[in-house]
Amino acid sequence: MNVLVVGAGYVGIVTAVCLADKGHNITCVDTDEEKVRQINSGSCPMHENGLQELLARCVSGRGTLKASSNYNGARDSEIIFLCIGTPCNSRGRIDLSYVKGAITDIGTVVAKSNNHPVVVVRSTVLPGTMEEVVIPLLEKSSRKKAGNDFSVAFNPEFLQEGKALHGFMNPDKIIIGEYDRRAGDTLEKLYHGFPAPVIRTDLRTAEMIKLASNAFLATKISFINEIGNLCKQLGVDVYQVADAIGYDPRIGRMFLNAGIGFGGSCLPKDLSALVSTAKEAGCEMKVLEAVLSVNVQQVTRMLEIARKRLGTFSNKRVAVLGLAFKPETDDVREAPAIAIIRQLLVEGATVQVYDPLAMSNAKKVLPPEVKFCKNARQAVSLSDCVLIATEWDEFKNENLYVGKLVIDGRRVLDPDKAKRVCHYEGVCW
Ligand code: UDX
């Protein structure tokens, strides 16, 4: 099929490359000329396991993927995926300005098309956005009628950074929210052969499925963090508790790793958006509001533990190991480490950091006084305290920390082994 992917961000590139690998003809459109140039030269503009190799194969080897900064030549597209970022504004609402701009451009492609294209939104949006914002805008800019002249669907992604290729190729479900039957049929054809149940719903239901899914994952994390905080107080190991309760298939072991909480581009944003939408609808979300506040509290707890041990952060040298919001990514969006470092600086600490992958992204958001070290050992040496914020494999070596004060935010170290070589404490163990 001829597929246009609008937006060469994380979701867009993964979607484009994976569909190209399945043999479809993909054009990826982005306004960023540099990204377009990079993709066309076979180089991936961001880090994701395995993506560079696959992208290079699709661009040069098979020639099924190309990028463009304009819509010339998009007229033959049978499917148009919208994969533009939806950041949160200061009131916790999803900011649709980029989506609206792209939808208007897509409308002009639809206007010129003779083959009844299917416009598919993959960006995360609030329930009602497709019907109230996307379709009216598409109809206005194309001067055509949705359902008659073109089709519309919402097809959320559930990709986890670091595992996105595997997640795309082996989804646990494929959700198709359809405005018209033809949209659903076309997408079902596109996903033919994927080993997953296809669930076809209306647009609003699909929009809610995505948000509810992320809200539930966040809830599991804050739940176990709260249990962990109590466990620590009572001298119980929360990881043994999580392992045991996780055997119950109704609970499941995944997303029960206690620590400094969730970050990333999705969980915090989607949860805030859901809570503020509920507020506007006059519906209180007590559980989800608590999930957010427990998440903020975990970062505070880590700082409190370290402050108590050091007396004060003022003029202390604090090493922060791990800057990415989780391992196997260079993404620092909403990373607990970033919040921790900012607070350390406010309290007068000297901060020295290391991350195997996320240093250059972190440099863009952290003040210049932060010292970026060339490896973990350099960051740890000459520090008064070490805070572990991301569970990278290379931090799992107790010998790195001999004699140091170590506060572990991710259960990177085995507490018994660690206590033999350093002054070790976990955030909730
Ligand atoms: C998430 C969802 O998992 C994915 O389905 C959605 O499409 C996008 O958002 P991602 O942002 O890549 O994916 O990260 P995820 O692996 O879900 O981790 C989110 C955060 O939760 C990380 O900061 C991680 O460290 C934290 N986490 C995860 C925990 O603190 N404990 C856990 O047990 C699991």
CSV table of C-alpha atoms and ligand atoms in Angstrom, one decimal:
chain,number,residue,atom,x,y,z
A,1,MET,CA,0.0,0.0,0.0
A,2,ASN,CA,1.1,3.6,-0.5
A,3,VAL,CA,1.3,5.1,3.0
A,4,LEU,CA,2.0,8.7,4.1
A,5,VAL,CA,3.3,9.2,7.6
A,6,VAL,CA,3.1,12.7,8.9
A,7,GLY,CA,5.6,13.5,11.6
A,8,ALA,CA,9.1,12.0,11.9
A,9,GLY,CA,9.1,11.9,15.7
A,10,TYR,CA,9.4,8.8,17.8
A,11,VAL,CA,6.0,7.3,16.8
A,12,GLY,CA,6.2,8.4,13.2
A,13,ILE,CA,9.6,7.0,12.5
A,14,VAL,CA,8.8,3.6,14.2
A,15,THR,CA,5.5,3.4,12.3
A,16,ALA,CA,7.2,4.3,9.0
A,17,VAL,CA,10.1,2.0,9.3
A,18,CYS,CA,8.1,-1.0,10.5
A,19,LEU,CA,5.5,-0.6,7.7
A,20,ALA,CA,8.3,-0.2,5.1
A,21,ASP,CA,9.9,-3.4,6.4
A,22,LYS,CA,6.6,-5.1,5.8
A,23,GLY,CA,6.9,-4.1,2.1
A,24,HIS,CA,4.7,-1.0,2.0
A,25,ASN,CA,5.7,2.2,0.1
A,26,ILE,CA,6.2,4.8,2.8
A,27,THR,CA,6.7,8.5,2.6
A,28,CYS,CA,7.5,10.2,5.8
A,29,VAL,CA,6.8,14.0,5.9
A,30,ASP,CA,8.4,16.3,8.5
A,31,THR,CA,8.9,20.1,8.5
A,32,ASP,CA,12.4,19.6,9.9
A,33,GLU,CA,14.7,19.6,6.8
A,34,GLU,CA,17.6,18.2,8.7
A,35,LYS,CA,15.5,15.1,9.9
A,36,VAL,CA,14.4,14.6,6.3
A,37,ARG,CA,18.0,14.7,5.0
A,38,GLN,CA,19.1,12.3,7.7
A,39,ILE,CA,16.4,9.8,7.0
A,40,ASN,CA,17.0,9.9,3.2
A,41,SER,CA,20.7,9.3,3.8
A,42,GLY,CA,19.8,6.2,5.9
A,43,SER,CA,20.5,7.7,9.3
A,44,CYS,CA,18.0,7.6,12.1
A,45,PRO,CA,17.5,10.9,13.9
A,46,MET,CA,16.9,9.4,17.3
A,47,HIS,CA,17.9,6.4,19.4
A,48,GLU,CA,15.8,3.3,19.5
A,49,ASN,CA,17.1,-0.3,19.7
A,50,GLY,CA,17.5,-1.8,16.2
A,51,LEU,CA,15.9,1.1,14.4
A,52,GLN,CA,19.0,2.5,12.8
A,53,GLU,CA,19.8,-0.8,11.0
A,54,LEU,CA,16.2,-1.4,9.9
A,55,LEU,CA,15.8,2.2,8.7
A,56,ALA,CA,19.0,2.0,6.7
A,57,ARG,CA,17.8,-1.3,5.1
A,58,CYS,CA,14.4,0.2,4.1
A,59,VAL,CA,15.9,3.4,2.7
A,60,SER,CA,18.8,2.0,0.7
A,61,GLY,CA,18.3,-1.8,0.3
A,62,ARG,CA,14.7,-2.1,-0.5
A,63,GLY,CA,13.9,1.6,-1.3
A,64,THR,CA,10.5,1.4,0.3
A,65,LEU,CA,11.0,4.4,2.7
A,66,LYS,CA,11.7,8.0,1.8
A,67,ALA,CA,11.3,11.3,3.7
A,68,SER,CA,10.1,14.6,2.4
A,69,SER,CA,9.6,18.1,3.8
A,70,ASN,CA,6.5,18.7,1.6
A,71,TYR,CA,3.4,16.9,0.4
A,72,ASN,CA,4.2,16.9,-3.3
A,73,GLY,CA,3.8,13.4,-4.5
A,74,ALA,CA,1.5,12.5,-1.6
A,75,ARG,CA,-1.6,12.4,-3.8
A,76,ASP,CA,-1.5,8.6,-4.3
A,77,SER,CA,-1.5,7.8,-0.6
A,78,GLU,CA,-4.1,5.2,0.4
A,79,ILE,CA,-3.5,5.7,4.1
A,80,ILE,CA,-2.3,8.9,5.8
A,81,PHE,CA,-1.0,8.4,9.4
A,82,LEU,CA,-0.8,11.5,11.6
A,83,CYS,CA,2.0,11.0,14.2
A,84,ILE,CA,2.5,14.5,15.5
A,85,GLY,CA,3.5,15.1,19.1
A,86,THR,CA,0.8,16.3,21.5
A,87,PRO,CA,2.6,18.0,24.4
A,88,CYS,CA,0.8,19.2,27.5
A,89,ASN,CA,0.3,22.9,28.1
A,90,SER,CA,0.7,24.6,31.4
A,91,ARG,CA,-2.9,23.7,32.5
A,92,GLY,CA,-2.2,20.0,31.9
A,93,ARG,CA,-4.3,20.0,28.7
A,94,ILE,CA,-3.1,18.4,25.5
A,95,ASP,CA,-1.8,21.1,23.2
A,96,LEU,CA,-3.3,20.4,19.8
A,97,SER,CA,-1.7,23.3,17.8
A,98,TYR,CA,0.8,21.1,16.0
A,99,VAL,CA,-1.9,18.5,15.2
A,100,LYS,CA,-4.2,21.1,13.9
A,101,GLY,CA,-1.6,22.5,11.5
A,102,ALA,CA,-0.8,19.0,10.2
A,103,ILE,CA,-4.5,18.2,9.8
A,104,THR,CA,-5.0,21.3,7.7
A,105,ASP,CA,-2.0,20.2,5.5
A,106,ILE,CA,-3.4,16.7,5.2
A,107,GLY,CA,-6.8,18.2,4.2
A,108,THR,CA,-5.1,19.7,1.1
A,109,VAL,CA,-3.7,16.3,0.2
A,110,VAL,CA,-7.2,14.8,0.6
A,111,ALA,CA,-8.6,17.6,-1.6
A,112,LYS,CA,-6.4,16.6,-4.5
A,113,SER,CA,-6.7,12.8,-4.0
A,114,ASN,CA,-8.9,10.7,-6.2
A,115,ASN,CA,-8.5,7.4,-4.3
A,116,HIS,CA,-10.6,7.9,-1.1
A,117,PRO,CA,-7.7,8.0,1.4
A,118,VAL,CA,-8.0,6.9,5.0
A,119,VAL,CA,-6.7,9.5,7.5
A,120,VAL,CA,-5.5,7.7,10.6
A,121,VAL,CA,-4.5,9.6,13.8
A,122,ARG,CA,-1.9,7.9,16.0
A,123,SER,CA,-1.1,10.9,18.2
A,124,THR,CA,-2.6,10.6,21.7
A,125,VAL,CA,-5.7,12.8,22.0
A,126,LEU,CA,-8.6,13.2,24.4
A,127,PRO,CA,-11.9,11.5,23.9
A,128,GLY,CA,-14.0,13.6,21.5
A,129,THR,CA,-11.0,15.2,19.7
A,130,MET,CA,-11.5,13.2,16.5
A,131,GLU,CA,-15.1,14.1,16.2
A,132,GLU,CA,-14.9,17.7,17.5
A,133,VAL,CA,-11.6,18.9,16.1
A,134,VAL,CA,-10.0,16.5,13.6
A,135,ILE,CA,-12.9,15.7,11.3
A,136,PRO,CA,-14.3,19.2,11.1
A,137,LEU,CA,-10.8,20.6,10.2
A,138,LEU,CA,-10.2,17.9,7.6
A,139,GLU,CA,-13.6,18.6,6.0
A,140,LYS,CA,-13.0,22.3,6.0
A,141,SER,CA,-9.5,22.1,4.4
A,142,SER,CA,-10.3,19.4,1.9
A,143,ARG,CA,-13.8,20.6,1.1
A,144,LYS,CA,-14.8,17.0,1.1
A,145,LYS,CA,-17.1,14.9,3.3
A,146,ALA,CA,-15.7,12.4,5.8
A,147,GLY,CA,-17.2,8.9,5.3
A,148,ASN,CA,-18.1,9.8,1.7
A,149,ASP,CA,-15.0,11.1,0.0
A,150,PHE,CA,-12.4,10.0,2.5
A,151,SER,CA,-12.3,7.7,5.6
A,152,VAL,CA,-11.1,8.5,9.2
A,153,ALA,CA,-9.8,6.3,12.0
A,154,PHE,CA,-8.0,6.6,15.3
A,155,ASN,CA,-5.3,3.9,15.8
A,156,PRO,CA,-3.4,4.4,19.0
A,157,GLU,CA,0.1,3.1,19.6
A,158,PHE,CA,1.2,1.4,22.8
A,159,LEU,CA,4.9,1.4,22.0
A,160,GLN,CA,7.5,1.4,24.8
A,161,GLU,CA,10.7,3.2,24.2
A,162,GLY,CA,13.6,0.8,23.9
A,163,LYS,CA,11.3,-2.0,22.8
A,164,ALA,CA,9.3,-0.2,20.1
A,165,LEU,CA,10.2,-2.4,17.1
A,166,HIS,CA,9.3,-5.6,18.9
A,167,GLY,CA,6.2,-3.8,20.2
A,168,PHE,CA,5.1,-2.7,16.7
A,169,MET,CA,5.7,-6.1,15.1
A,170,ASN,CA,4.2,-8.1,18.0
A,171,PRO,CA,1.5,-6.0,19.5
A,172,ASP,CA,-0.8,-7.4,22.2
A,173,LYS,CA,-3.8,-5.8,20.5
A,174,ILE,CA,-4.6,-3.6,17.5
A,175,ILE,CA,-7.1,-0.9,18.3
A,176,ILE,CA,-9.0,0.6,15.4
A,177,GLY,CA,-11.4,3.4,16.3
A,178,GLU,CA,-13.4,4.0,13.1
A,179,TYR,CA,-15.5,6.8,11.8
A,180,ASP,CA,-16.7,4.7,8.9
A,181,ARG,CA,-16.5,1.0,8.1
A,182,ARG,CA,-14.2,1.5,5.1
A,183,ALA,CA,-11.6,3.0,7.4
A,184,GLY,CA,-11.6,0.0,9.7
A,185,ASP,CA,-11.5,-2.5,6.8
A,186,THR,CA,-8.5,-0.7,5.2
A,187,LEU,CA,-6.6,-0.7,8.5
A,188,GLU,CA,-7.4,-4.3,9.1
A,189,LYS,CA,-6.0,-5.1,5.7
A,190,LEU,CA,-2.8,-3.1,6.5
A,191,TYR,CA,-2.4,-5.1,9.7
A,192,HIS,CA,-3.2,-8.4,8.2
A,193,GLY,CA,-0.7,-11.1,9.5
A,194,PHE,CA,0.1,-9.2,12.7
A,195,PRO,CA,-0.2,-11.7,15.5
A,196,ALA,CA,-2.7,-9.8,17.6
A,197,PRO,CA,-6.5,-9.5,18.1
A,198,VAL,CA,-8.0,-6.5,16.2
A,199,ILE,CA,-10.5,-4.6,18.2
A,200,ARG,CA,-12.8,-2.3,16.2
A,201,THR,CA,-14.6,0.5,18.1
A,202,ASP,CA,-15.9,4.0,17.6
A,203,LEU,CA,-13.6,6.9,17.7
A,204,ARG,CA,-14.2,8.0,21.3
A,205,THR,CA,-13.8,4.5,22.7
A,206,ALA,CA,-10.4,4.1,21.0
A,207,GLU,CA,-9.3,7.5,22.3
A,208,MET,CA,-10.2,6.5,25.8
A,209,ILE,CA,-8.6,3.0,25.5
A,210,LYS,CA,-5.2,4.6,25.0
A,211,LEU,CA,-5.5,7.0,27.9
A,212,ALA,CA,-7.0,4.4,30.3
A,213,SER,CA,-4.1,2.0,29.4
A,214,ASN,CA,-1.4,4.5,30.4
A,215,ALA,CA,-3.4,5.6,33.5
A,216,PHE,CA,-3.6,2.0,34.6
A,217,LEU,CA,0.2,1.4,34.1
A,218,ALA,CA,0.9,4.6,36.1
A,219,THR,CA,-1.5,3.4,38.8
A,220,LYS,CA,0.3,0.1,39.2
A,221,ILE,CA,3.6,2.0,39.7
A,222,SER,CA,2.3,4.5,42.3
A,223,PHE,CA,0.5,1.7,44.0
A,224,ILE,CA,3.7,-0.4,44.5
A,225,ASN,CA,5.6,2.8,45.5
A,226,GLU,CA,3.1,3.5,48.2
A,227,ILE,CA,3.2,-0.1,49.4
A,228,GLY,CA,7.0,0.1,49.2
A,229,ASN,CA,7.1,3.2,51.4
A,230,LEU,CA,5.2,1.4,54.1
A,231,CYS,CA,7.2,-1.8,53.6
A,232,LYS,CA,10.4,0.1,54.3
A,233,GLN,CA,9.0,1.5,57.5
A,234,LEU,CA,7.9,-1.9,58.6
A,235,GLY,CA,11.1,-3.7,57.6
A,236,VAL,CA,9.5,-5.7,54.8
A,237,ASP,CA,11.1,-6.1,51.3
A,238,VAL,CA,8.7,-4.7,48.8
A,239,TYR,CA,10.4,-6.5,45.9
A,240,GLN,CA,9.6,-9.9,47.6
A,241,VAL,CA,6.0,-8.7,48.0
A,242,ALA,CA,5.8,-7.6,44.3
A,243,ASP,CA,7.3,-11.0,43.1
A,244,ALA,CA,4.8,-12.9,45.2
A,245,ILE,CA,1.6,-10.9,44.4
A,246,GLY,CA,2.7,-10.8,40.7
A,247,TYR,CA,2.1,-14.6,40.4
A,248,ASP,CA,-1.6,-13.9,40.6
A,249,PRO,CA,-2.6,-13.4,37.0
A,250,ARG,CA,-5.2,-10.9,38.0
A,251,ILE,CA,-2.3,-8.7,39.3
A,252,GLY,CA,0.7,-9.6,37.2
A,253,ARG,CA,4.4,-8.8,38.0
A,254,MET,CA,5.0,-6.2,35.4
A,255,PHE,CA,5.0,-2.5,36.4
A,256,LEU,CA,5.5,-3.4,40.1
A,257,ASN,CA,9.0,-2.2,40.4
A,258,ALA,CA,9.1,0.3,43.3
A,259,GLY,CA,11.4,3.3,43.2
A,260,ILE,CA,11.4,7.0,42.2
A,261,GLY,CA,8.4,6.7,39.9
A,262,PHE,CA,7.5,7.1,36.3
A,263,GLY,CA,8.7,9.6,33.8
A,264,GLY,CA,8.8,9.8,30.0
A,265,SER,CA,6.8,11.5,27.3
A,266,CYS,CA,3.6,9.6,27.9
A,267,LEU,CA,2.6,8.4,31.4
A,268,PRO,CA,2.9,11.8,33.2
A,269,LYS,CA,1.4,13.8,30.3
A,270,ASP,CA,-1.5,11.4,29.5
A,271,LEU,CA,-2.4,11.1,33.2
A,272,SER,CA,-2.5,14.9,33.7
A,273,ALA,CA,-4.6,15.4,30.6
A,274,LEU,CA,-7.1,12.8,31.7
A,275,VAL,CA,-7.3,14.3,35.2
A,276,SER,CA,-7.8,17.8,33.9
A,277,THR,CA,-10.4,16.7,31.3
A,278,ALA,CA,-12.3,14.9,34.1
A,279,LYS,CA,-12.2,18.1,36.2
A,280,GLU,CA,-13.7,20.1,33.3
A,281,ALA,CA,-16.4,17.5,32.9
A,282,GLY,CA,-17.2,17.8,36.6
A,283,CYS,CA,-15.9,14.3,37.4
A,284,GLU,CA,-13.4,13.8,40.2
A,285,MET,CA,-10.6,11.4,39.6
A,286,LYS,CA,-9.4,10.6,43.1
A,287,VAL,CA,-7.3,7.6,42.3
A,288,LEU,CA,-5.5,9.2,39.4
A,289,GLU,CA,-4.9,12.5,41.2
A,290,ALA,CA,-3.3,10.4,44.0
A,291,VAL,CA,-1.2,8.5,41.4
A,292,LEU,CA,0.3,11.8,40.2
A,293,SER,CA,1.0,13.1,43.7
A,294,VAL,CA,2.6,9.8,44.9
A,295,ASN,CA,4.8,10.0,41.8
A,296,VAL,CA,6.1,13.5,42.7
A,297,GLN,CA,6.5,12.4,46.3
A,298,GLN,CA,8.9,9.6,45.4
A,299,VAL,CA,11.5,12.0,44.0
A,300,THR,CA,11.1,14.1,47.2
A,301,ARG,CA,11.7,11.0,49.2
A,302,MET,CA,15.0,10.2,47.5
A,303,LEU,CA,16.1,13.8,48.2
A,304,GLU,CA,14.9,13.6,51.8
A,305,ILE,CA,16.8,10.4,52.5
A,306,ALA,CA,20.0,11.8,51.1
A,307,ARG,CA,19.6,15.2,52.9
A,308,LYS,CA,19.1,13.4,56.2
A,309,ARG,CA,22.3,11.4,55.7
A,310,LEU,CA,24.4,14.4,54.6
A,311,GLY,CA,22.8,17.0,56.9
A,312,THR,CA,22.6,19.5,54.1
A,313,PHE,CA,23.2,19.5,50.3
A,314,SER,CA,25.0,22.8,50.5
A,315,ASN,CA,28.6,22.5,49.2
A,316,LYS,CA,28.2,18.7,49.0
A,317,ARG,CA,29.3,16.8,45.9
A,318,VAL,CA,26.4,14.7,44.7
A,319,ALA,CA,26.8,12.2,41.8
A,320,VAL,CA,23.6,11.3,39.9
A,321,LEU,CA,23.9,8.1,37.9
A,322,GLY,CA,21.3,7.8,35.1
A,323,LEU,CA,19.6,10.8,33.4
A,324,ALA,CA,17.2,9.0,31.0
A,325,PHE,CA,13.7,8.3,32.3
A,326,LYS,CA,14.4,4.6,32.0
A,327,PRO,CA,17.2,2.5,30.6
A,328,GLU,CA,17.8,1.7,26.8
A,329,THR,CA,16.7,5.2,25.8
A,330,ASP,CA,18.3,8.7,25.5
A,331,ASP,CA,15.0,10.3,26.4
A,332,VAL,CA,15.1,12.6,29.4
A,333,ARG,CA,11.5,14.0,29.1
A,334,GLU,CA,9.9,14.1,32.6
A,335,ALA,CA,12.9,12.0,33.9
A,336,PRO,CA,13.0,11.9,37.7
A,337,ALA,CA,16.8,12.5,37.5
A,338,ILE,CA,16.2,15.9,35.9
A,339,ALA,CA,13.9,17.0,38.8
A,340,ILE,CA,16.3,15.6,41.3
A,341,ILE,CA,19.3,17.5,39.8
A,342,ARG,CA,17.4,20.8,39.6
A,343,GLN,CA,16.5,20.6,43.3
A,344,LEU,CA,20.1,19.6,44.3
A,345,LEU,CA,21.3,22.8,42.6
A,346,VAL,CA,18.7,24.9,44.3
A,347,GLU,CA,20.0,23.5,47.6
A,348,GLY,CA,23.6,24.4,46.8
A,349,ALA,CA,25.0,21.0,45.9
A,350,THR,CA,27.7,20.5,43.3
A,351,VAL,CA,26.3,17.9,40.8
A,352,GLN,CA,28.3,15.5,38.7
A,353,VAL,CA,26.3,13.2,36.4
A,354,TYR,CA,26.7,10.3,34.0
A,355,ASP,CA,24.4,8.4,31.7
A,356,PRO,CA,25.5,6.0,28.9
A,357,LEU,CA,23.1,7.4,26.3
A,358,ALA,CA,21.2,10.5,27.5
A,359,MET,CA,24.1,13.0,28.2
A,360,SER,CA,23.6,15.2,25.1
A,361,ASN,CA,19.8,15.4,25.6
A,362,ALA,CA,20.3,16.2,29.3
A,363,LYS,CA,22.8,19.0,28.4
A,364,LYS,CA,20.1,20.7,26.5
A,365,VAL,CA,17.8,20.9,29.6
A,366,LEU,CA,20.2,21.2,32.5
A,367,PRO,CA,22.1,24.4,33.7
A,368,PRO,CA,25.8,24.7,32.7
A,369,GLU,CA,27.1,24.2,36.3
A,370,VAL,CA,26.2,20.5,36.1
A,371,LYS,CA,29.4,18.5,35.5
A,372,PHE,CA,29.0,15.8,32.8
A,373,CYS,CA,31.5,12.9,33.6
A,374,LYS,CA,33.0,10.5,31.1
A,375,ASN,CA,31.9,7.4,33.0
A,376,ALA,CA,30.2,6.2,36.1
A,377,ARG,CA,33.4,5.8,38.0
A,378,GLN,CA,34.5,9.4,37.4
A,379,ALA,CA,31.1,10.6,38.6
A,380,VAL,CA,31.2,8.5,41.7
A,381,SER,CA,34.8,9.4,42.6
A,382,LEU,CA,35.2,12.5,44.8
A,383,SER,CA,31.4,12.5,45.6
A,384,ASP,CA,29.9,12.7,49.0
A,385,CYS,CA,26.8,10.9,47.9
A,386,VAL,CA,25.6,8.8,44.9
A,387,LEU,CA,22.0,8.9,43.7
A,388,ILE,CA,21.0,6.1,41.3
A,389,ALA,CA,18.1,7.3,39.1
A,390,THR,CA,18.1,4.9,36.1
A,391,GLU,CA,18.6,1.1,36.2
A,392,TRP,CA,21.3,0.9,33.5
A,393,ASP,CA,23.2,-2.5,33.6
A,394,GLU,CA,26.6,-0.8,34.0
A,395,PHE,CA,25.5,0.6,37.3
A,396,LYS,CA,24.8,-2.9,38.7
A,397,ASN,CA,28.4,-3.4,39.9
A,398,GLU,CA,28.8,-3.0,43.7
A,399,ASN,CA,32.5,-2.4,43.3
A,400,LEU,CA,31.8,1.0,41.8
A,401,TYR,CA,30.6,2.3,45.1
A,402,VAL,CA,33.1,1.1,47.7
A,403,GLY,CA,32.9,3.2,50.8
A,404,LYS,CA,30.3,5.6,49.4
A,405,LEU,CA,26.9,6.8,50.5
A,406,VAL,CA,24.5,5.4,47.9
A,407,ILE,CA,20.8,6.1,47.6
A,408,ASP,CA,19.3,3.7,45.1
A,409,GLY,CA,16.1,4.9,43.4
A,410,ARG,CA,15.6,1.8,41.1
A,411,ARG,CA,16.8,-1.2,43.0
A,412,VAL,CA,19.8,-1.4,40.8
A,413,LEU,CA,21.9,-3.1,43.5
A,414,ASP,CA,21.2,-6.1,45.6
A,415,PRO,CA,20.8,-4.5,49.1
A,416,ASP,CA,22.6,-7.2,51.0
A,417,LYS,CA,25.6,-7.2,48.7
A,418,ALA,CA,25.7,-3.4,48.5
A,419,LYS,CA,25.6,-3.0,52.3
A,420,ARG,CA,28.8,-5.0,52.5
A,421,VAL,CA,30.8,-2.5,50.5
A,422,CYS,CA,29.0,0.9,50.9
A,423,HIS,CA,26.5,2.9,53.0
A,424,TYR,CA,23.4,1.8,51.1
A,425,GLU,CA,19.8,2.8,51.3
A,426,GLY,CA,16.9,2.3,48.9
A,427,VAL,CA,14.0,4.7,48.3
A,428,CYS,CA,11.4,2.2,49.5
A,429,TRP,CA,13.6,-0.7,50.7
B,1,UDX,C1,4.7,4.1,28.1
B,1,UDX,C2,3.7,2.9,28.0
B,1,UDX,O1,4.3,1.7,28.5
B,1,UDX,C3,3.4,2.7,26.5
B,1,UDX,O2,2.5,1.7,26.3
B,1,UDX,C4,2.9,4.0,25.9
B,1,UDX,O3,2.6,3.8,24.5
B,1,UDX,C5,3.9,5.1,26.1
B,1,UDX,O4,4.2,5.2,27.5
B,1,UDX,P1,7.3,4.4,27.9
B,1,UDX,O5,7.1,5.9,28.1
B,1,UDX,O6,8.3,4.0,26.8
B,1,UDX,O7,6.0,3.7,27.5
B,1,UDX,O8,7.9,3.9,29.3
B,1,UDX,P2,7.5,2.7,30.2
B,1,UDX,O9,8.3,1.5,29.9
B,1,UDX,O10,6.1,2.5,30.3
B,1,UDX,O11,8.0,3.3,31.6
B,1,UDX,C6,7.5,4.5,32.1
B,1,UDX,C7,8.1,4.9,33.4
B,1,UDX,O12,7.7,4.1,34.4
B,1,UDX,C8,9.7,4.9,33.4
B,1,UDX,O13,10.2,6.1,34.0
B,1,UDX,C9,10.0,3.7,34.2
B,1,UDX,O14,11.2,3.8,34.9
B,1,UDX,C10,8.8,3.7,35.2
B,1,UDX,N1,8.5,2.4,35.8
B,1,UDX,C11,8.1,1.4,34.9
B,1,UDX,C12,8.6,2.2,37.1
B,1,UDX,O15,8.9,3.1,37.9
B,1,UDX,N2,8.3,0.9,37.6
B,1,UDX,C13,7.9,-0.1,36.9
B,1,UDX,O16,7.6,-1.2,37.4
B,1,UDX,C14,7.8,0.1,35.5
